[in-house]
Coordinates of C-alpha atoms in Angstrom, one line a residue:
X172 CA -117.6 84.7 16.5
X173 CA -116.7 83.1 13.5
X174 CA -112.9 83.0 12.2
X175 CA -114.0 85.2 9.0
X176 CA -115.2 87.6 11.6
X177 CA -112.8 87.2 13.6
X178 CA -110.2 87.8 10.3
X179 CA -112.2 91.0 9.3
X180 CA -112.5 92.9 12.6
X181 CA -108.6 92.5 13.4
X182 CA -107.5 92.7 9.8
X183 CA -106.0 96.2 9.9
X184 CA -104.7 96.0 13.2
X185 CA -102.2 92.9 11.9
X186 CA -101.4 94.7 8.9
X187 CA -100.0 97.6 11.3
X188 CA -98.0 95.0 13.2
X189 CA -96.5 94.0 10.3
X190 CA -95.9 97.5 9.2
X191 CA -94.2 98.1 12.4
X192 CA -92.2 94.7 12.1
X193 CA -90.8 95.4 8.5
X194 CA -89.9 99.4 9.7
X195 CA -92.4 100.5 7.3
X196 CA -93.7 102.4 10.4
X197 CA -92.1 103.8 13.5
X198 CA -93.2 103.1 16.9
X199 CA -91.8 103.5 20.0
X200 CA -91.2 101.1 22.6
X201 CA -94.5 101.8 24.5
X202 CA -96.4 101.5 21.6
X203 CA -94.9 98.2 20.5
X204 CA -95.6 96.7 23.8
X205 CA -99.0 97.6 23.7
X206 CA -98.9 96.1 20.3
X207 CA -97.5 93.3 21.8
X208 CA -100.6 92.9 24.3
X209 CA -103.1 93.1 21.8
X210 CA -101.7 90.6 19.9
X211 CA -101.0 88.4 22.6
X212 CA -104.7 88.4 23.4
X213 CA -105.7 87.6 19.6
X214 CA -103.5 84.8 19.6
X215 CA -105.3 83.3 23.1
X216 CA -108.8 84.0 21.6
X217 CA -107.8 82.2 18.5
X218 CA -105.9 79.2 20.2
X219 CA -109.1 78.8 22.2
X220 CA -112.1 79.0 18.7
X221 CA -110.0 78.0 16.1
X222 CA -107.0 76.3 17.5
X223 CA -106.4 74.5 13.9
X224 CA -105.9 77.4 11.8
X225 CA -104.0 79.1 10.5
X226 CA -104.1 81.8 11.5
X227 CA -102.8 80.5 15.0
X228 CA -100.0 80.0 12.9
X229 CA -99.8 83.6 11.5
X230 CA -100.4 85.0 14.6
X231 CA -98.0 83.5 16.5
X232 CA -95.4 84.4 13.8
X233 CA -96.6 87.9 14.6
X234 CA -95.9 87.5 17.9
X235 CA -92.4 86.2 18.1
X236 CA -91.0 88.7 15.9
X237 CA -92.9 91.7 17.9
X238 CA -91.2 90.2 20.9
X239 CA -87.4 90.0 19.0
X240 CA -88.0 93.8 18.2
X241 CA -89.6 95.1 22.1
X242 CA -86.4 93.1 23.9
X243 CA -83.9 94.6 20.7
X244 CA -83.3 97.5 22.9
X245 CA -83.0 95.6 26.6
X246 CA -80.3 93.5 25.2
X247 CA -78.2 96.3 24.9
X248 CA -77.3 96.1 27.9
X249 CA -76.8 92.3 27.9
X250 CA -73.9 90.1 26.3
X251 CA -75.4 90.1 22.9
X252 CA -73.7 87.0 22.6
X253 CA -74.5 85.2 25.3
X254 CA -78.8 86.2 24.7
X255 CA -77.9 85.6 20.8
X256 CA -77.4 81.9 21.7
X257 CA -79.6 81.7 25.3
X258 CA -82.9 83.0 23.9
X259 CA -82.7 84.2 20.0
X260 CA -81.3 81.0 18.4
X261 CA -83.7 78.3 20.8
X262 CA -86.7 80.6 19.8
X263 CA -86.2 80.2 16.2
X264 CA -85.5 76.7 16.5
X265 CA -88.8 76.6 18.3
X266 CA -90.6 78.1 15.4
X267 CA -89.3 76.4 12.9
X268 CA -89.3 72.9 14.7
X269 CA -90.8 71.1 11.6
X270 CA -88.0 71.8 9.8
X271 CA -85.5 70.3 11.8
X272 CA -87.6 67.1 12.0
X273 CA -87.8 67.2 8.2
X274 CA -84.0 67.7 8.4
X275 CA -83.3 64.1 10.8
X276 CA -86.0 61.8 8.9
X277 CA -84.4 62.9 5.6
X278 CA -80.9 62.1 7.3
X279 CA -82.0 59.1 8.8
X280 CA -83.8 57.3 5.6
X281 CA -80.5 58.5 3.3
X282 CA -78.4 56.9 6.1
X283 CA -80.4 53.5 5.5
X284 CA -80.0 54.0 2.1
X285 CA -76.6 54.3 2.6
X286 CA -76.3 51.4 4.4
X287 CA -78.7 49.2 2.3
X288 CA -76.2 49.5 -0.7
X289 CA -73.3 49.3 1.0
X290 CA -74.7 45.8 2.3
X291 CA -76.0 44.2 -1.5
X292 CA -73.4 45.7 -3.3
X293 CA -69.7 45.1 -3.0
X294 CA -68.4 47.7 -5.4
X295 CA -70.7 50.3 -3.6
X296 CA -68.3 51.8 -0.7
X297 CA -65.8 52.2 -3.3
X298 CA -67.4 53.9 -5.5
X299 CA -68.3 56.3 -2.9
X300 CA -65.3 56.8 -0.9
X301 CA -62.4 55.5 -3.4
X302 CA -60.1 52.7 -4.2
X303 CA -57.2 54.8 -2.6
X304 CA -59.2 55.3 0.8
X305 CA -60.9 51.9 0.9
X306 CA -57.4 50.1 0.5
X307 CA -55.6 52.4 3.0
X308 CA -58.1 51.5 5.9
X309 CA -58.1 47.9 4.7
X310 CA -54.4 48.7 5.4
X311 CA -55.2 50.1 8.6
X312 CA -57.4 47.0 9.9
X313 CA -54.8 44.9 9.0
X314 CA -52.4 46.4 11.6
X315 CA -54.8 46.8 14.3
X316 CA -55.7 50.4 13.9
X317 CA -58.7 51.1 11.9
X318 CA -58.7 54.8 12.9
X319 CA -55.3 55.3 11.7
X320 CA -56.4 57.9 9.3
X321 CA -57.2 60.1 12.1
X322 CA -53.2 59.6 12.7
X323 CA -51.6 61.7 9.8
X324 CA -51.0 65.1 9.7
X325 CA -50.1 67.6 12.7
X326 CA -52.9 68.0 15.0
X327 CA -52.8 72.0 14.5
X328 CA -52.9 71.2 10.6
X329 CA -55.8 68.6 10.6
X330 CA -57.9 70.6 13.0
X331 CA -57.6 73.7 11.1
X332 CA -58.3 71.8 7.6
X333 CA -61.1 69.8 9.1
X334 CA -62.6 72.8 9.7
X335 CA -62.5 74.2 6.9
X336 CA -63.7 71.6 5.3
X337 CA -66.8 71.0 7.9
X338 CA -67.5 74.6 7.6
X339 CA -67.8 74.5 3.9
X340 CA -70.0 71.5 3.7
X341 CA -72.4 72.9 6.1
X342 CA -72.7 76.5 4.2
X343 CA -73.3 74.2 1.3
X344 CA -76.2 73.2 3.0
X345 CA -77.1 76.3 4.0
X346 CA -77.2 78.3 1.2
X347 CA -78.3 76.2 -1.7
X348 CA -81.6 75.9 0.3
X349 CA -82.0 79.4 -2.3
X350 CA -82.4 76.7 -4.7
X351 CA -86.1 75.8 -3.3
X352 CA -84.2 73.4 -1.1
X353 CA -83.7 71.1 -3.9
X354 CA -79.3 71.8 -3.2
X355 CA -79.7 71.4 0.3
X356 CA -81.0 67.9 -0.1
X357 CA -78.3 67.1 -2.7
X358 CA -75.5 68.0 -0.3
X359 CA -77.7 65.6 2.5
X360 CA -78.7 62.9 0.5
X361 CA -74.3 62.8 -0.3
X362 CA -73.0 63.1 3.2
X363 CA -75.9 61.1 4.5
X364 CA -75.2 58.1 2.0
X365 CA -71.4 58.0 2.7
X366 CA -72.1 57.8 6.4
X367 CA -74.1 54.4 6.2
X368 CA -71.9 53.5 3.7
X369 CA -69.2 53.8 5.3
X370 CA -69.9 52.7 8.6
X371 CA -71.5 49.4 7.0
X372 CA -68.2 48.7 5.8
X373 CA -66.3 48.9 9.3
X374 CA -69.5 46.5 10.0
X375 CA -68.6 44.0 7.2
X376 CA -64.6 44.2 8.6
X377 CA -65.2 43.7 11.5
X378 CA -63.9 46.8 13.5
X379 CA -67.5 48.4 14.0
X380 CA -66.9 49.0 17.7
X381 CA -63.9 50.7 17.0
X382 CA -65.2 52.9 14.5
X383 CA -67.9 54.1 16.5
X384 CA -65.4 54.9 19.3
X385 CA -63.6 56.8 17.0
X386 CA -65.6 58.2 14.4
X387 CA -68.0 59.3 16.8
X388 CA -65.9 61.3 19.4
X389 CA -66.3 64.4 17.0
X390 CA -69.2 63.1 14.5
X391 CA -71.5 63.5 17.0
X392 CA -71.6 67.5 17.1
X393 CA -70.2 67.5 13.2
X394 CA -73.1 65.0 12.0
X395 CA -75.6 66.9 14.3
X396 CA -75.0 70.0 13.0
X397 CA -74.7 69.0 9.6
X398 CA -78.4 68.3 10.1
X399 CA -79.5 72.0 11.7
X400 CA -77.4 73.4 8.4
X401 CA -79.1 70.8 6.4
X402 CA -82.6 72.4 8.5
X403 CA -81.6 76.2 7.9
X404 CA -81.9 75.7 3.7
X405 CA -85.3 74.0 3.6
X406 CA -86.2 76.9 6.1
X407 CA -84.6 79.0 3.1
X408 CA -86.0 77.1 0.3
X409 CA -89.8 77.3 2.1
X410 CA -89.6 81.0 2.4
X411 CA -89.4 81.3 -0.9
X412 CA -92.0 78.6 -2.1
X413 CA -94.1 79.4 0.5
X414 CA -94.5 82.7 1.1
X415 CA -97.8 82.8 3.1
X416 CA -99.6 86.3 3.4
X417 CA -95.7 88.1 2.7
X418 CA -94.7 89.1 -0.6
X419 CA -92.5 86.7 -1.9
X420 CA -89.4 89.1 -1.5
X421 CA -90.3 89.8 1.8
X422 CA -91.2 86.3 3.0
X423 CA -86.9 85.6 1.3
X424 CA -86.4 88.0 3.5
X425 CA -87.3 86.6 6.8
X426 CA -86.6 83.3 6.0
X427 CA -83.1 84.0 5.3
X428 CA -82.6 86.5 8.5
X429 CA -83.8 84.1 10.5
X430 CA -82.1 80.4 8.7
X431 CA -78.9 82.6 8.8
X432 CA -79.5 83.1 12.6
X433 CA -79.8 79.5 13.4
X434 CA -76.7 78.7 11.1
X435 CA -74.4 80.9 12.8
X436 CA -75.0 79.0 15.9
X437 CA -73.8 75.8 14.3
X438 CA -70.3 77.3 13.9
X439 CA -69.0 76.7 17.4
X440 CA -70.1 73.1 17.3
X441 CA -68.5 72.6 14.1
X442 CA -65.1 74.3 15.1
X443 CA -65.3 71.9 18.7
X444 CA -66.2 68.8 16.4
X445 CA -63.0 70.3 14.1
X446 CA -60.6 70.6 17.2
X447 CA -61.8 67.1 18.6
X448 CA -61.1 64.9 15.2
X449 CA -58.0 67.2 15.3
X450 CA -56.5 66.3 18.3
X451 CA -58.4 63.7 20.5
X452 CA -59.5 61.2 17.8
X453 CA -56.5 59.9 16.8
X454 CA -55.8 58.3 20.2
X455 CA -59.3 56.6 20.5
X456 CA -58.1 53.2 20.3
X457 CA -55.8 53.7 22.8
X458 CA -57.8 55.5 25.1
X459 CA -59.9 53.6 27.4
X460 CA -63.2 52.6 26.4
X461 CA -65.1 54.9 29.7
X462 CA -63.4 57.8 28.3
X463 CA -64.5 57.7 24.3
X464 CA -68.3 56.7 25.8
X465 CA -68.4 59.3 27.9
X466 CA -66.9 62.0 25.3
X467 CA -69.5 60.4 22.5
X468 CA -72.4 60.9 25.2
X469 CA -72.0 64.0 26.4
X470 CA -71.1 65.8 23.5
X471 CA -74.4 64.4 21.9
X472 CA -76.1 65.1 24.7
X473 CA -75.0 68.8 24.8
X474 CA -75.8 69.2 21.6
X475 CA -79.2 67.1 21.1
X476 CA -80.4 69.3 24.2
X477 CA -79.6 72.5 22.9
X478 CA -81.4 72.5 19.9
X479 CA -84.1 69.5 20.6
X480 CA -84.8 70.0 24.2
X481 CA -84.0 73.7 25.3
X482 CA -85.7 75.9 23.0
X483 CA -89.2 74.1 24.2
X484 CA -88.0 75.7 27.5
X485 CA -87.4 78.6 26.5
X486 CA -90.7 79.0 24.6
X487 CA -92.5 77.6 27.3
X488 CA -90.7 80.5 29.7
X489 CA -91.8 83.0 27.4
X490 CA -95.4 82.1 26.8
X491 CA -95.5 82.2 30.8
X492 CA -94.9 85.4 30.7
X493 CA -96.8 86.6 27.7
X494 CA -99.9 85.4 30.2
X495 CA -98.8 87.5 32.9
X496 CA -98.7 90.2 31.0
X497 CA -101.8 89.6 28.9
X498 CA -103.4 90.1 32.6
X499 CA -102.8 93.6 33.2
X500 CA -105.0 96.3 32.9
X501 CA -104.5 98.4 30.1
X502 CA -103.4 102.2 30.8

């Protein structure tokens, strides 16, 4: 059959899944499974004769949120916490994958940039980070501590400011995606600049092994998640540029439902990133060099495999068992 045909014969059968997605119709959970079903088989055929089109895509959009809205009612009695960040979270992540990629090769090329500058021009790192700052770590070199910074305040005070401040950079990122994701760049394209900037210039001093020890205990989960946020508003900014076969309101809709999902999970990594600059990264140089590797590693590694690794499980899981239940007879 040809995918025109194909389009035309199931036509009005999507339109009612999306009717029942949006709650412009009611249907009970019996009828949304067998939903469910039938659109798990349209999805297979379609995979199978046009596995380039887009209206795999579509389909498979379909199909996620039919799933979120048949489980809605089995999670009650769940944790909703706990499924919020085991299964809802690493499916959206899942979906949107192409956003988060967008999100690190956009970090990683402003980094470079970052670090480019800092490397042919002297004045550069001071005109990003400030004579006052530049000249207090100089400071801090000079008496053997480059991460003395990490030193002032009361560890209750920095963590809680750190916070703060982590928390507001990353709903910066967040939400100015509504600007077409034009803000959300902006707030990258800053953050990721100082970074290679200012890591180039612990290079040119000198200290670059220490600053990684240091700066790196909590910038792995606090850089990391900068990135998801950074992911969430070009998800927001390409629901409203790209609305697909959704009105434009509605496609705002979903995108931000969903980008606000996968921001939420962010916060506990920035609030561990918050409590580790807070009170273990002021002792990096003293601690021994096993101990700041090993916190570096696995916090990246926690992190990296919950939102890189994980939610290809999880999808993979649940595509298992969309075929098992594709297979049964209907009643």
């Amino acid at each position: 059959m040809r995918e025109v045909a194909f389009i035309k014969q199931n036509k009005e059968k999507w339109l009612e899944f999306e009717q029942a997605i949006f709650g412009k119709s009611k249907k009970n959970p019996d009828e949304m499974a067998s939903l469910y079903i039938h659109l798990v088989n349209d999805l297979s055929y379609a995979q199978t004769y046009y596995p380039k089109s887009k209206t795999v895509i579509y389909l498979n959009y379909l199909a996620s949120q039919i799933y979120q809205k048949i489980y809605k009612t089995k999670r009650e009695d769940k944790n909703r916490f706990i499924h919020f960040f085991s299964a809802e979270v690493p499916l959206l992540v899942y979906q949107y994958k192409r956003y988060l990629l967008y999100a690190f090769i956009l970090f990683f090329c402003c980094v470079s940039i970052g670090v480019v500058s800092a490397k042919y021009d002297q004045d550069f790192v001071r005109l990003i980070l400030g004579d006052d700052y530049i000249n207090m770590t100089l400071e801090n070199i000079k008496k053997g501590n480059p991460m003395a910074v990490y030193k002032s305040g009361g560890n209750v005070g920095s963590f809680i400011g750190i916070t703060l401040n982590n928390l507001y950079v990353g709903t910066r990122c967040f939400i100015y995606g509504v600007f077409l994701g034009i803000g959300t760049f902006t707030v990258l394209l800053q953050n990721s600049i100082m970074l290679g900037a200012f890591q180039y210039f612990f290079h040119q001093q000198g200290v670059f092994w220490e600053s990684v020890r240091g700066i790196w205990i909590h910038g792995t989960m606090e850089i990391f998640g900068m990135v998801v946020e950074a992911a969430c508003g070009f998800i927001l900014g390409a629901s409203i540029l790209f609305p697909r076969t959704f009105s434009r309101m509605n496609s705002f809709k979903i995108g931000f439902k969903n980008s606000l999902k996968i921001f939420l999970s962010t916060i506990p990594f920035t609030i561990a990133a918050g409590f580790l600059e807070g009170f273990i990264t002021r002792y990096s140089i003293e601690m021994p060099v096993w101990l700041s590797v090993f916190i570096i590693i696995s916090t990246l590694s926690f992190i990296a495999f919950y939102y890189l690794i994980y939610p290809f499980i999880i999808n993979k899981k649940i595509n298992l068992n969309d075929v098992s239940a594709s297979q049964k007879p209907f009643v």
